[in-house]
Rosetta silent file (secondary structure, phi, psi, omega in degrees, C-alpha in Angstrom):
SEQUENCE: XXXXXXXXXXXXXXXXXXXXXXXXXXXXXXXXXXXXXXXXXXXXXXXXXXXXXXXXXXXXXXXXXXXXXXXXXXXXXXXXXXXXXXXXXXXXXXXXXXXXXXXXXXXXXXXXXXXXXXXXXXXXXXXXXXXXXXXXXXXXXXXXXXXXXXXXXXXXXXXXXXXXXXXXXXXXXXXXXXXXXXXXXXXXXXXXXXXXX
SCORE:     score description
SCORE:     0.000 S_00000001
   1 L     0.000  125.745  179.340    0.001    0.000   -0.003 S_00000001
   2 L   -71.820  163.273  179.096    1.502    3.358   -0.980 S_00000001
   3 H   -58.537  -39.753 -178.480    1.668    6.208    1.530 S_00000001
   4 H   -65.716  -46.169  178.172   -1.011    8.094   -0.381 S_00000001
   5 H   -62.175  -41.536 -179.809   -3.355    5.102   -0.495 S_00000001
   6 H   -61.687  -43.546 -178.199   -2.601    4.458    3.156 S_00000001
   7 H   -70.422  -33.546  175.266   -3.417    8.043    4.166 S_00000001
   8 H   -64.457  -45.473  178.819   -6.675    7.947    2.151 S_00000001
   9 H   -59.449  -44.516  179.334   -7.630    4.675    3.843 S_00000001
  10 H   -57.783  -49.889 -178.338   -6.774    6.200    7.237 S_00000001
  11 H   -62.372  -42.123  179.372   -8.974    9.257    6.564 S_00000001
  12 H   -62.331  -40.248 -179.414  -11.866    7.125    5.294 S_00000001
  13 H   -68.583  -39.209  175.509  -11.729    4.945    8.402 S_00000001
  14 H   -61.062  -49.197 -178.976  -11.675    7.990   10.718 S_00000001
  15 H   -58.063  -46.951 -176.949  -14.658    9.458    8.842 S_00000001
  16 H   -64.366  -41.051  179.161  -16.633    6.211    8.919 S_00000001
  17 H   -64.023  -43.449 -179.890  -15.999    5.700   12.656 S_00000001
  18 H   -66.101  -41.060  177.810  -17.065    9.271   13.457 S_00000001
  19 H   -57.989  -45.190  179.722  -20.182    8.952   11.271 S_00000001
  20 H   -62.623  -43.399 -179.784  -21.219    5.812   13.169 S_00000001
  21 H   -63.646  -38.381  178.596  -20.592    7.493   16.535 S_00000001
  22 H   -67.028  -23.487  175.920  -22.675   10.522   15.502 S_00000001
  23 L   -87.436   10.270  178.316  -25.519    8.093   14.726 S_00000001
  24 L    64.989   33.358  179.489  -25.224    6.891   18.362 S_00000001
  25 L   -96.455  168.562  177.600  -23.841    3.540   17.227 S_00000001
  26 L  -102.331  129.805  179.533  -21.293    1.226   18.850 S_00000001
  27 E  -110.711  152.478  171.574  -17.981    0.771   17.026 S_00000001
  28 E  -106.611  121.719 -170.372  -15.315   -1.925   17.258 S_00000001
  29 E  -151.574  159.089  175.715  -11.935   -0.206   16.925 S_00000001
  30 E   -81.508  119.047  179.506   -8.212   -0.318   17.744 S_00000001
  31 L   -86.794 -169.754  175.762   -7.630    1.878   20.794 S_00000001
  32 L   -77.688    0.076  177.522   -4.277    3.208   22.014 S_00000001
  33 L  -128.986  -80.494 -176.365   -3.909   -0.091   23.918 S_00000001
  34 L  -116.916 -179.046  174.267   -6.102   -3.081   22.917 S_00000001
  35 E   -75.135  137.530 -174.054   -9.102   -3.611   20.607 S_00000001
  36 E  -136.334  167.661  169.233  -12.159   -1.986   22.110 S_00000001
  37 E  -103.706  140.659 -177.571  -15.832   -1.228   21.833 S_00000001
  38 E  -145.081  160.622  174.402  -16.748    2.424   21.858 S_00000001
  39 L  -158.542  173.870  178.320  -19.575    4.936   21.632 S_00000001
  40 E   -65.381  125.681 -175.621  -20.212    8.614   22.338 S_00000001
  41 L   -72.833   -3.096 -179.349  -19.628    9.157   26.063 S_00000001
  42 L  -106.964    4.787 -173.267  -22.476   11.674   26.246 S_00000001
  43 L  -116.852   99.212 -176.849  -25.236    9.400   24.869 S_00000001
  44 H   -54.675  -42.295 -179.507  -26.860    7.085   27.484 S_00000001
  45 H   -63.293  -33.925  178.179  -28.691    4.792   24.984 S_00000001
  46 H   -67.482  -40.035  177.844  -25.418    4.137   23.116 S_00000001
  47 H   -63.852  -40.710  179.019  -23.696    3.298   26.422 S_00000001
  48 H   -61.484  -42.690  179.443  -26.580    0.972   27.297 S_00000001
  49 H   -63.351  -41.685  179.262  -26.230   -0.811   23.950 S_00000001
  50 H   -61.274  -44.256  177.965  -22.478   -1.218   24.491 S_00000001
  51 H   -59.855  -39.591 -179.192  -23.074   -2.809   27.937 S_00000001
  52 H   -64.270  -43.128  179.601  -25.576   -5.224   26.365 S_00000001
  53 H   -59.341  -42.003 -177.645  -23.067   -6.290   23.676 S_00000001
  54 H   -80.820  -14.719 -172.206  -20.436   -6.999   26.338 S_00000001
  55 L    58.706   45.160 -173.131  -22.925   -8.524   28.764 S_00000001
  56 L  -107.490  134.798  176.257  -21.320   -6.228   31.314 S_00000001
  57 L   -63.444  133.179 -176.217  -22.908   -5.059   34.583 S_00000001
  58 H   -60.867  -28.602 -176.127  -23.585   -1.302   34.303 S_00000001
  59 H   -71.963   -4.990  179.017  -22.137   -0.628   37.765 S_00000001
  60 H   -78.376  -18.846  179.917  -18.632   -1.487   36.532 S_00000001
  61 L    69.286  174.610 -179.239  -18.301    1.792   34.625 S_00000001
  62 L  -143.904  164.483  174.605  -16.048    2.330   31.599 S_00000001
  63 E   -84.482  147.136  175.504  -13.002    4.289   30.504 S_00000001
  64 E  -120.798  125.452  177.680  -13.499    7.429   28.420 S_00000001
  65 E   -88.099  135.580  179.360  -10.835    8.512   25.922 S_00000001
  66 E  -127.407  160.020 -172.996  -10.326   12.257   25.509 S_00000001
  67 L   -85.994  -27.347 -172.912   -8.257   14.286   23.049 S_00000001
  68 L  -163.911 -178.647 -178.090   -6.584   16.786   25.366 S_00000001
  69 H   -62.948  -35.321 -178.820   -6.521   18.461   28.779 S_00000001
  70 H   -63.883  -41.873  179.041   -9.524   20.658   27.934 S_00000001
  71 H   -69.851  -36.120  175.455  -11.706   17.632   27.184 S_00000001
  72 H   -57.455  -46.637 -176.954  -10.398   15.931   30.341 S_00000001
  73 H   -65.049  -29.763  179.017  -11.495   19.017   32.320 S_00000001
  74 H   -65.205  -37.154 -173.509  -14.971   18.881   30.757 S_00000001
  75 H   -98.957   -8.122  179.584  -15.584   15.370   32.084 S_00000001
  76 E  -102.308  129.591  176.724  -13.769   15.541   35.439 S_00000001
  77 L   -64.497  -36.174  176.635  -15.531   17.182   38.392 S_00000001
  78 L  -134.351  126.457 -178.784  -12.057   17.975   39.757 S_00000001
  79 L   -94.461  132.345  175.635   -8.954   18.098   37.546 S_00000001
  80 L   -55.039  129.689 -176.158   -5.587   17.087   39.067 S_00000001
  81 L   -61.875  -23.935 -178.043   -3.681   20.386   39.418 S_00000001
  82 L  -106.407   30.379 -175.912   -0.551   18.799   37.962 S_00000001
  83 H   -56.866  -42.974 -178.791   -2.277   17.068   35.004 S_00000001
  84 H   -59.532  -42.251  179.225    0.075   18.609   32.413 S_00000001
  85 H   -67.694  -40.131  179.505    3.134   17.294   34.293 S_00000001
  86 H   -60.410  -45.075 -179.239    1.534   13.862   34.750 S_00000001
  87 H   -66.227  -39.539 -179.207    0.843   13.605   30.999 S_00000001
  88 H   -65.388  -31.214 -174.637    4.326   14.826   30.090 S_00000001
  89 H   -90.756  -14.864 -172.586    5.912   12.216   32.369 S_00000001
  90 L   -71.301  138.384 -176.657    3.805    9.182   31.469 S_00000001
  91 L  -100.048  -13.520  175.403    5.616    6.406   29.619 S_00000001
  92 L  -148.656  162.721 -178.318    2.547    4.387   28.596 S_00000001
  93 L   -51.845  130.494 -176.334   -1.185    5.070   28.267 S_00000001
  94 E  -129.775  130.195  178.874   -2.534    5.923   31.722 S_00000001
  95 E  -101.243  130.752 -179.143   -6.155    6.130   32.862 S_00000001
  96 E  -106.504  122.156  177.918   -6.993    8.512   35.718 S_00000001
  97 E   -87.329  118.566 -177.224   -9.970    7.674   37.941 S_00000001
  98 E  -135.081  168.247  171.434  -11.684   10.931   38.937 S_00000001
  99 E   -68.247  128.360 -177.760  -15.132   12.128   39.988 S_00000001
 100 E   -79.066  155.718  179.924  -17.151   12.388   36.767 S_00000001
 101 L   -98.442  172.924 -178.009  -18.957   15.547   35.672 S_00000001
 102 L   -70.258   -9.598 -178.841  -22.574   16.024   34.561 S_00000001
 103 L   -75.228  -17.955 -178.323  -21.476   16.093   30.896 S_00000001
 104 L   -85.455  152.114  171.418  -21.035   12.313   30.826 S_00000001
 105 L   -57.439  127.347 -176.365  -23.813    9.798   30.265 S_00000001
 106 H   -57.171  -30.880 -178.382  -24.843    8.922   33.855 S_00000001
 107 H   -76.543    2.476  173.439  -24.699    5.180   33.110 S_00000001
 108 H   -87.250  -20.574 -173.771  -20.957    5.501   32.442 S_00000001
 109 L   -80.365  146.317  172.807  -20.190    6.380   36.044 S_00000001
 110 L   -70.389  166.016 -179.076  -19.274    3.840   38.702 S_00000001
 111 L   -56.522  -27.071  179.452  -21.593    3.706   41.770 S_00000001
 112 L   -88.338    8.694  176.548  -19.287    6.133   43.612 S_00000001
 113 L    84.505    7.681 -178.379  -19.612    8.689   40.786 S_00000001
 114 E   -92.890  163.830  175.718  -16.135    8.122   39.387 S_00000001
 115 E  -146.873  151.491  175.195  -15.009    7.587   35.815 S_00000001
 116 E   -94.903  122.751  179.026  -11.695    6.618   34.207 S_00000001
 117 E  -115.004  137.641  178.654  -10.387    9.274   31.804 S_00000001
 118 E  -135.041  125.166  175.296   -7.418    8.802   29.477 S_00000001
 119 E   -81.830  123.812 -179.630   -5.843   11.415   27.220 S_00000001
 120 L   -79.477  112.137 -177.466   -4.827    9.723   23.952 S_00000001
 121 L  -103.949  -40.442 -171.769   -1.246   10.799   23.343 S_00000001
 122 L   -94.893  -36.821 -168.654    0.336    8.165   21.097 S_00000001
 123 L   -88.276  111.752 -173.376   -2.331    6.625   18.866 S_00000001
 124 H   -66.274  -38.666 -177.383   -3.099    8.882   15.892 S_00000001
 125 H   -62.114  -54.140 -177.411   -6.236    7.021   14.763 S_00000001
 126 H   -62.625  -41.303 -179.447   -8.028    7.139   18.119 S_00000001
 127 H   -61.059  -43.142  178.963   -6.911   10.698   18.763 S_00000001
 128 H   -64.216  -42.264  179.939   -8.283   11.866   15.380 S_00000001
 129 H   -60.963  -46.438 -178.661  -11.619   10.087   15.969 S_00000001
 130 H   -64.212  -42.903  179.307  -12.033   11.704   19.397 S_00000001
 131 H   -61.951  -45.926 -178.350  -11.081   15.154   18.066 S_00000001
 132 H   -66.039  -40.033  178.755  -13.490   14.893   15.118 S_00000001
 133 H   -63.806  -38.906 -179.630  -16.296   13.575   17.331 S_00000001
 134 L    79.563    2.981  177.152  -15.737   16.437   19.752 S_00000001
 135 L  -128.662  165.630  172.800  -16.914   14.273   22.656 S_00000001
 136 L   -63.098  150.724  179.360  -15.293   11.661   24.850 S_00000001
 137 E  -115.185  118.714  177.974  -15.148    8.173   23.342 S_00000001
 138 E   -61.657  140.263  178.248  -16.067    5.223   25.531 S_00000001
 139 E  -136.137  114.859  174.214  -13.369    2.562   25.536 S_00000001
 140 E  -138.419  143.634 -174.894  -13.911   -0.910   26.930 S_00000001
 141 E   -56.904  143.942 -173.249  -12.120   -4.047   25.801 S_00000001
 142 L   -83.754   65.699  178.917  -13.843   -5.841   22.908 S_00000001
 143 L  -145.778  158.113  171.825  -14.742   -9.030   24.739 S_00000001
 144 L   -66.794  146.653 -177.143  -17.698  -10.489   26.572 S_00000001
 145 L   -52.821  128.410  178.249  -17.471   -9.671   30.275 S_00000001
 146 L    92.234  -11.426  179.158  -15.051  -12.062   31.988 S_00000001
 147 L   -93.386  165.634 -176.202  -13.406  -13.298   28.776 S_00000001
 148 L   -61.957  147.416  178.788   -9.795  -12.506   27.715 S_00000001
 149 L   -76.735  128.952 -179.951   -8.995   -9.030   26.397 S_00000001
 150 L   -80.862  114.918  178.722   -8.191   -9.031   22.637 S_00000001
 151 L   -78.249  -28.346 -179.584   -4.789   -7.426   22.047 S_00000001
 152 L  -132.222  162.347 -173.616   -5.144   -7.816   18.259 S_00000001
 153 H   -58.396  -39.905 -176.338   -8.129   -7.963   15.893 S_00000001
 154 H   -63.942  -13.425  178.376   -7.850  -11.705   15.239 S_00000001
 155 H   -93.013   -3.175  179.535   -8.533  -12.326   18.946 S_00000001
 156 L   -75.381  131.652  179.540  -11.893  -10.497   18.893 S_00000001
 157 L   -61.611  137.675  177.246  -14.800  -12.932   19.245 S_00000001
 158 H   -55.893  -30.379  179.085  -16.958  -13.286   16.087 S_00000001
 159 H   -64.931  -37.962  178.340  -19.997  -12.589   18.314 S_00000001
 160 H   -69.903  -41.986  179.524  -18.567   -9.176   19.225 S_00000001
 161 H   -59.381  -45.008 -178.821  -17.735   -8.428   15.565 S_00000001
 162 H   -66.462  -34.131 -174.406  -21.334   -9.250   14.561 S_00000001
 163 H   -77.638  -26.123 -178.487  -22.841   -7.194   17.390 S_00000001
 164 L   -69.632  143.931  177.911  -20.919   -3.977   16.670 S_00000001
 165 L   -72.180  -35.554  179.010  -22.680   -1.443   14.420 S_00000001
 166 E  -140.708  131.706  179.173  -19.431   -0.532   12.680 S_00000001
 167 E  -108.918  117.669 -179.663  -16.143   -2.454   12.555 S_00000001
 168 L   -70.461  132.952  179.403  -13.063   -0.320   11.873 S_00000001
 169 L   -86.456  -22.697 -177.717  -10.767   -1.837    9.217 S_00000001
 170 L   -59.047  129.842  176.107   -7.726    0.244   10.219 S_00000001
 171 L    69.523   15.977  175.977   -5.016   -1.915   11.875 S_00000001
 172 L   -64.767  -28.760 -178.990   -6.910   -5.199   11.499 S_00000001
 173 L   -86.382   -9.307 -174.342   -3.718   -6.690   10.005 S_00000001
 174 L   -76.306  123.145  179.371   -1.504   -5.252   12.747 S_00000001
 175 L  -105.922   18.142  176.149   -0.265   -7.916   15.174 S_00000001
 176 L   -69.382  131.210 -178.217    1.572   -5.498   17.468 S_00000001
 177 L  -102.911  133.421  174.122    0.569   -6.184   21.061 S_00000001
 178 L  -122.176  150.129  177.428    0.073   -3.491   23.668 S_00000001
 179 L   -83.145  158.709  172.563   -0.837   -3.976   27.291 S_00000001
 180 L   -56.997  162.788 -176.198   -3.973   -2.440   28.792 S_00000001
 181 L   -67.423  156.518  167.198   -3.449    1.023   30.251 S_00000001
 182 E   -70.335  142.904  179.529   -2.010    1.738   33.658 S_00000001
 183 E  -123.204  126.776  178.337   -4.868    2.839   35.962 S_00000001
 184 E  -129.215  144.137  176.620   -4.414    5.318   38.807 S_00000001
 185 E   -96.650  131.739  177.624   -6.926    6.850   41.197 S_00000001
 186 E   -85.649  118.811 -177.216   -6.615   10.589   41.835 S_00000001
 187 L   -83.472  159.265 -178.248   -6.854   11.128   45.611 S_00000001
 188 L   -54.434  -30.756 -179.134   -8.496   14.189   47.234 S_00000001
 189 L   -85.530    5.306 -179.872   -5.045   15.615   48.094 S_00000001
 190 L    91.098   -6.447  177.527   -3.963   15.325   44.425 S_00000001
 191 L   -72.990  170.104 -178.420   -1.891   12.206   45.104 S_00000001
 192 E  -121.866  138.665  175.739   -2.155    9.084   42.971 S_00000001
 193 E  -118.927  123.268 -177.932   -2.952    5.516   43.979 S_00000001
 194 E   -75.177  123.314  178.143   -2.048    2.801   41.459 S_00000001
 195 E   -95.929  -41.681  176.789   -5.042    0.536   40.779 S_00000001
 196 E  -140.028  117.797 -174.778   -3.484   -1.408   37.888 S_00000001
 197 L   -79.955    0.000    0.000    0.251   -1.125   37.217 S_00000001
């Protein structure tokens, strides 16, 4: 595939993913870590549909991918004062558990009102989709609840592929494996507690 063909394919896939999200659909896509299911983080019926596909209890909550610090601030009731330094220092994708704001679909929040937010820094595809959508993008691993997390497309269950409204073609051939994100809880004093290293 030439660079030009590749960049056209990339743009078409971004456009198609955003179109599906704007229609309140659930997409199957390569995140900045593993393959995931996603929808608009501000649309409760789309979140409900995503939970049904995964057979996931709603009280477990989900991660929301954001494009930058401003979008992080929109969805966090309290923003860590040193967020810029934390992002500059992080060596791998990191999800921050914070109190969620009223802008998020209520069914995305955990019972204690928290949500996991992650600024997409490395992955150009996901970052472009989130920027174009203009809203947070739900990200949960593309597996039935309790089953193994698919690191590459070939590990995604056919049942999940069939259930998604739109399946992104970008990176389906890519067998590069990434681990799930590091997860840290932001404490009231601004400190961090590692939930998943």
